[in-house]
Amino acid sequence: MSSSHSSTGVPKWEYLVRFVLCFLGLVLSVYALHVELSRENDPEYRAMCDLGHSVSCSKVFTSRWGRGFGLVQIFTSKDSLLNQPNSVLGIIFYALQLGLGQLVSSRAAFLLVISSWVSVAGSVYLAVILAFVLGDFCVVCVSTYVINFALLYTNLKRRTGLEGRVKKGKRE
Ligand SMILES: C/C(=C\C[C@@]12O[C@]1(C)C(=O)c1ccccc1C2=O)CCC[C@H](C)CCC[C@H](C)CCCC(C)C
């Protein structure tokens, strides 16, 4: 086993990169939730990420698509308990990535990759809504898309790392 890998087959850099990405994702999601709730209580509230008319995050967060991806309310009501802000999903997602990331099993690695692909699909969907429906540039949103792509790359790397361990084990 090369020295850049711990005995588990997971690259050493991975733990640090995963921690940084999940931490940033959690901070951005909690901030998005804070802005959304503040804006809902006070329409005059101006967030730090409201930089201009078309560069406004609170406008995006409180839009139709800011809760349940704008999809949940098709099936339930707008005020349903299931229609949670996207940022709540984000918090669950990054906590999951951080927690599952500590488990070194091929099943955990599989779940990491699957949930990561779902988040990338969600990011592409939200990016299209952001650009073409809302016509807005939201710094917090775009940062989370970048984090989600980087997490997918990290998760794919882990899976090939674990597969390499299995193949090597068979040969030895
Ligand atoms: C702050 C954040 C995303 C930003 C934002 O969603 C916000 C807040 C929003 O209101 C919005 C409105 C209109 C257009 C774009 C946007 C967004 O951009 C975090 C989600 C990140 C990510 C897209 C979560 C994906 C979670 C998956 C559904 C994974 C599910 C896996 C489960 C097992 C937990």
Tab-separated table of C-alpha atoms and ligand atoms in Angstrom:
chain	number	residue	atom	x	y	z
A	1	MET	CA	0.000	0.000	0.000
A	2	SER	CA	1.437	3.385	-0.942
A	3	SER	CA	2.293	5.739	1.923
A	4	SER	CA	-0.251	8.347	0.749
A	5	HIS	CA	-2.973	5.922	1.857
A	6	SER	CA	-3.783	4.942	5.427
A	7	SER	CA	-4.092	1.219	6.103
A	8	THR	CA	-7.804	1.416	5.264
A	9	GLY	CA	-7.253	2.318	1.586
A	10	VAL	CA	-8.757	5.783	2.088
A	11	PRO	CA	-6.366	8.519	0.914
A	12	LYS	CA	-5.062	10.592	3.836
A	13	TRP	CA	-5.939	13.929	2.224
A	14	GLU	CA	-9.519	12.770	1.980
A	15	TYR	CA	-10.419	13.191	5.645
A	16	LEU	CA	-9.212	16.792	5.710
A	17	VAL	CA	-10.794	17.715	2.369
A	18	ARG	CA	-14.090	16.125	3.424
A	19	PHE	CA	-14.063	17.972	6.736
A	20	VAL	CA	-13.377	21.345	5.092
A	21	LEU	CA	-16.037	20.853	2.384
A	22	CYS	CA	-18.728	19.637	4.816
A	23	PHE	CA	-17.901	22.385	7.306
A	24	LEU	CA	-18.217	25.074	4.613
A	25	GLY	CA	-21.439	23.464	3.367
A	26	LEU	CA	-22.881	23.456	6.885
A	27	VAL	CA	-21.913	27.089	7.487
A	28	LEU	CA	-23.455	28.200	4.170
A	29	SER	CA	-26.640	26.191	4.798
A	30	VAL	CA	-27.086	27.514	8.331
A	31	TYR	CA	-26.465	31.042	7.030
A	32	ALA	CA	-29.019	30.522	4.235
A	33	LEU	CA	-31.555	29.290	6.788
A	34	HIS	CA	-30.848	32.302	9.015
A	35	VAL	CA	-31.322	34.741	6.130
A	36	GLU	CA	-34.494	33.037	4.969
A	37	LEU	CA	-36.110	33.081	8.427
A	38	SER	CA	-35.048	36.682	9.094
A	39	ARG	CA	-36.412	37.836	5.748
A	40	GLU	CA	-39.714	36.028	6.272
A	41	ASN	CA	-40.196	37.783	9.610
A	42	ASP	CA	-39.071	41.180	8.335
A	43	PRO	CA	-39.435	42.070	4.611
A	44	GLU	CA	-37.102	45.022	5.181
A	45	TYR	CA	-34.261	42.750	6.324
A	46	ARG	CA	-31.121	43.112	4.204
A	47	ALA	CA	-28.636	40.257	4.337
A	48	MET	CA	-24.868	40.472	3.891
A	49	CYS	CA	-25.202	38.529	0.634
A	50	ASP	CA	-27.724	41.001	-0.807
A	51	LEU	CA	-25.230	42.896	-2.935
A	52	GLY	CA	-27.562	44.340	-5.548
A	53	HIS	CA	-30.897	44.060	-7.283
A	54	SER	CA	-29.960	40.971	-9.318
A	55	VAL	CA	-27.344	39.786	-6.837
A	56	SER	CA	-29.679	39.076	-3.977
A	57	CYS	CA	-29.693	35.897	-1.937
A	58	SER	CA	-32.668	36.605	0.327
A	59	LYS	CA	-34.869	37.093	-2.756
A	60	VAL	CA	-33.814	33.602	-3.878
A	61	PHE	CA	-34.168	31.919	-0.484
A	62	THR	CA	-37.707	33.217	0.057
A	63	SER	CA	-38.822	32.388	-3.486
A	64	ARG	CA	-41.097	29.480	-4.343
A	65	TRP	CA	-38.040	27.336	-5.104
A	66	GLY	CA	-36.412	28.040	-1.760
A	67	ARG	CA	-38.549	25.427	-0.020
A	68	GLY	CA	-38.728	21.768	-0.944
A	69	PHE	CA	-36.986	22.649	-4.236
A	70	GLY	CA	-40.311	24.181	-5.331
A	71	LEU	CA	-41.467	20.611	-5.981
A	72	VAL	CA	-42.855	19.464	-2.623
A	73	GLN	CA	-45.640	22.051	-2.711
A	74	ILE	CA	-46.994	20.484	-5.902
A	75	PHE	CA	-47.896	17.381	-3.888
A	76	THR	CA	-48.684	18.882	-0.496
A	77	SER	CA	-49.643	22.385	0.580
A	78	LYS	CA	-47.278	25.346	0.667
A	79	ASP	CA	-47.393	25.353	4.472
A	80	SER	CA	-46.957	21.605	4.872
A	81	LEU	CA	-44.443	20.326	7.390
A	82	LEU	CA	-42.774	18.447	4.533
A	83	ASN	CA	-42.132	21.707	2.658
A	84	GLN	CA	-38.886	22.557	4.475
A	85	PRO	CA	-36.334	25.143	3.289
A	86	ASN	CA	-33.678	23.704	0.940
A	87	SER	CA	-31.079	24.771	3.471
A	88	VAL	CA	-32.495	22.282	6.006
A	89	LEU	CA	-31.954	19.515	3.442
A	90	GLY	CA	-28.481	20.910	2.928
A	91	ILE	CA	-27.704	20.698	6.669
A	92	ILE	CA	-28.882	17.057	6.767
A	93	PHE	CA	-26.900	16.280	3.627
A	94	TYR	CA	-23.558	17.731	4.828
A	95	ALA	CA	-23.943	16.149	8.280
A	96	LEU	CA	-24.568	12.819	6.534
A	97	GLN	CA	-21.499	13.254	4.325
A	98	LEU	CA	-19.361	14.060	7.338
A	99	GLY	CA	-20.701	11.174	9.436
A	100	LEU	CA	-20.731	8.480	6.750
A	101	GLY	CA	-17.268	9.665	5.726
A	102	GLN	CA	-15.893	8.340	9.018
A	103	LEU	CA	-17.064	4.803	8.221
A	104	VAL	CA	-14.692	2.793	6.057
A	105	SER	CA	-16.958	0.257	4.399
A	106	SER	CA	-17.877	-0.275	0.790
A	107	ARG	CA	-21.534	0.167	1.720
A	108	ALA	CA	-20.846	3.588	3.258
A	109	ALA	CA	-18.764	4.494	0.196
A	110	PHE	CA	-21.654	3.494	-2.052
A	111	LEU	CA	-24.156	5.602	-0.070
A	112	LEU	CA	-21.756	8.549	-0.190
A	113	VAL	CA	-21.503	8.371	-3.977
A	114	ILE	CA	-25.273	7.937	-4.492
A	115	SER	CA	-26.263	10.827	-2.191
A	116	SER	CA	-23.544	12.932	-3.803
A	117	TRP	CA	-24.947	12.326	-7.295
A	118	VAL	CA	-28.401	13.325	-5.982
A	119	SER	CA	-26.950	16.566	-4.581
A	120	VAL	CA	-25.188	17.327	-7.888
A	121	ALA	CA	-28.458	16.736	-9.754
A	122	GLY	CA	-30.144	19.054	-7.222
A	123	SER	CA	-27.414	21.646	-7.756
A	124	VAL	CA	-27.830	21.610	-11.542
A	125	TYR	CA	-31.610	21.941	-11.136
A	126	LEU	CA	-31.253	24.857	-8.695
A	127	ALA	CA	-28.623	26.512	-10.894
A	128	VAL	CA	-30.989	26.410	-13.894
A	129	ILE	CA	-33.818	27.909	-11.777
A	130	LEU	CA	-31.427	30.540	-10.442
A	131	ALA	CA	-30.119	31.617	-13.846
A	132	PHE	CA	-33.142	31.262	-16.107
A	133	VAL	CA	-36.210	31.597	-13.872
A	134	LEU	CA	-35.093	34.005	-11.160
A	135	GLY	CA	-32.384	35.722	-13.235
A	136	ASP	CA	-30.328	36.216	-10.108
A	137	PHE	CA	-26.744	35.603	-9.053
A	138	CYS	CA	-26.646	34.197	-5.536
A	139	VAL	CA	-23.126	33.886	-4.154
A	140	VAL	CA	-24.128	31.474	-1.359
A	141	CYS	CA	-25.970	29.202	-3.822
A	142	VAL	CA	-23.154	29.043	-6.372
A	143	SER	CA	-20.658	28.263	-3.584
A	144	THR	CA	-22.758	25.284	-2.480
A	145	TYR	CA	-22.826	23.971	-6.080
A	146	VAL	CA	-19.021	24.079	-6.173
A	147	ILE	CA	-18.859	22.268	-2.799
A	148	ASN	CA	-21.262	19.574	-4.023
A	149	PHE	CA	-19.158	18.918	-7.153
A	150	ALA	CA	-15.989	18.741	-5.059
A	151	LEU	CA	-17.671	16.316	-2.631
A	152	LEU	CA	-18.724	14.082	-5.523
A	153	TYR	CA	-15.114	13.996	-6.748
A	154	THR	CA	-13.918	13.120	-3.232
A	155	ASN	CA	-16.500	10.342	-2.885
A	156	LEU	CA	-15.665	8.864	-6.295
A	157	LYS	CA	-11.969	8.870	-5.343
A	158	ARG	CA	-12.758	6.970	-2.155
A	159	ARG	CA	-14.665	4.297	-4.029
A	160	THR	CA	-11.842	3.655	-6.496
A	161	GLY	CA	-9.445	3.631	-3.522
A	162	LEU	CA	-11.459	0.939	-1.746
A	163	GLU	CA	-11.815	-1.085	-4.965
A	164	GLY	CA	-8.050	-0.946	-5.389
A	165	ARG	CA	-7.694	-2.366	-1.882
A	166	VAL	CA	-10.035	-5.293	-2.708
A	167	LYS	CA	-8.140	-6.151	-5.928
A	168	LYS	CA	-4.775	-5.910	-4.215
A	169	GLY	CA	-6.017	-8.093	-1.362
A	170	LYS	CA	-6.994	-10.796	-3.816
A	171	ARG	CA	-3.586	-10.836	-5.484
A	172	GLU	CA	-1.610	-10.977	-2.258
B	1	LIG	C1	-27.875	26.363	0.846
B	1	LIG	C2	-28.182	25.325	-0.170
B	1	LIG	C3	-28.576	25.615	-1.436
B	1	LIG	C4	-28.841	27.019	-1.950
B	1	LIG	C5	-30.211	27.189	-2.511
B	1	LIG	O1	-31.154	26.290	-2.050
B	1	LIG	C6	-31.306	27.594	-1.710
B	1	LIG	C7	-31.123	27.849	-0.286
B	1	LIG	C8	-32.455	28.261	-2.390
B	1	LIG	O2	-33.308	28.759	-1.720
B	1	LIG	C9	-32.544	28.349	-3.852
B	1	LIG	C10	-33.709	28.822	-4.484
B	1	LIG	C11	-33.756	28.934	-5.863
B	1	LIG	C12	-32.654	28.566	-6.635
B	1	LIG	C13	-31.500	28.093	-6.015
B	1	LIG	C14	-31.444	27.966	-4.614
B	1	LIG	C15	-30.246	27.454	-3.978
B	1	LIG	O3	-29.236	27.214	-4.613
B	1	LIG	C16	-27.958	23.920	0.281
B	1	LIG	C17	-28.533	22.867	-0.630
B	1	LIG	C18	-27.419	22.009	-1.131
B	1	LIG	C19	-27.822	20.796	-1.886
B	1	LIG	C20	-28.396	21.047	-3.272
B	1	LIG	C21	-28.598	19.877	-1.054
B	1	LIG	C22	-28.980	18.641	-1.790
B	1	LIG	C23	-29.494	17.613	-0.878
B	1	LIG	C24	-29.928	16.440	-1.702
B	1	LIG	C25	-31.422	16.406	-1.907
B	1	LIG	C26	-29.337	15.186	-1.139
B	1	LIG	C27	-30.321	14.277	-0.490
B	1	LIG	C28	-29.627	13.235	0.292
B	1	LIG	C29	-30.476	12.813	1.476
B	1	LIG	C30	-30.144	11.391	1.808
B	1	LIG	C31	-30.289	13.734	2.648
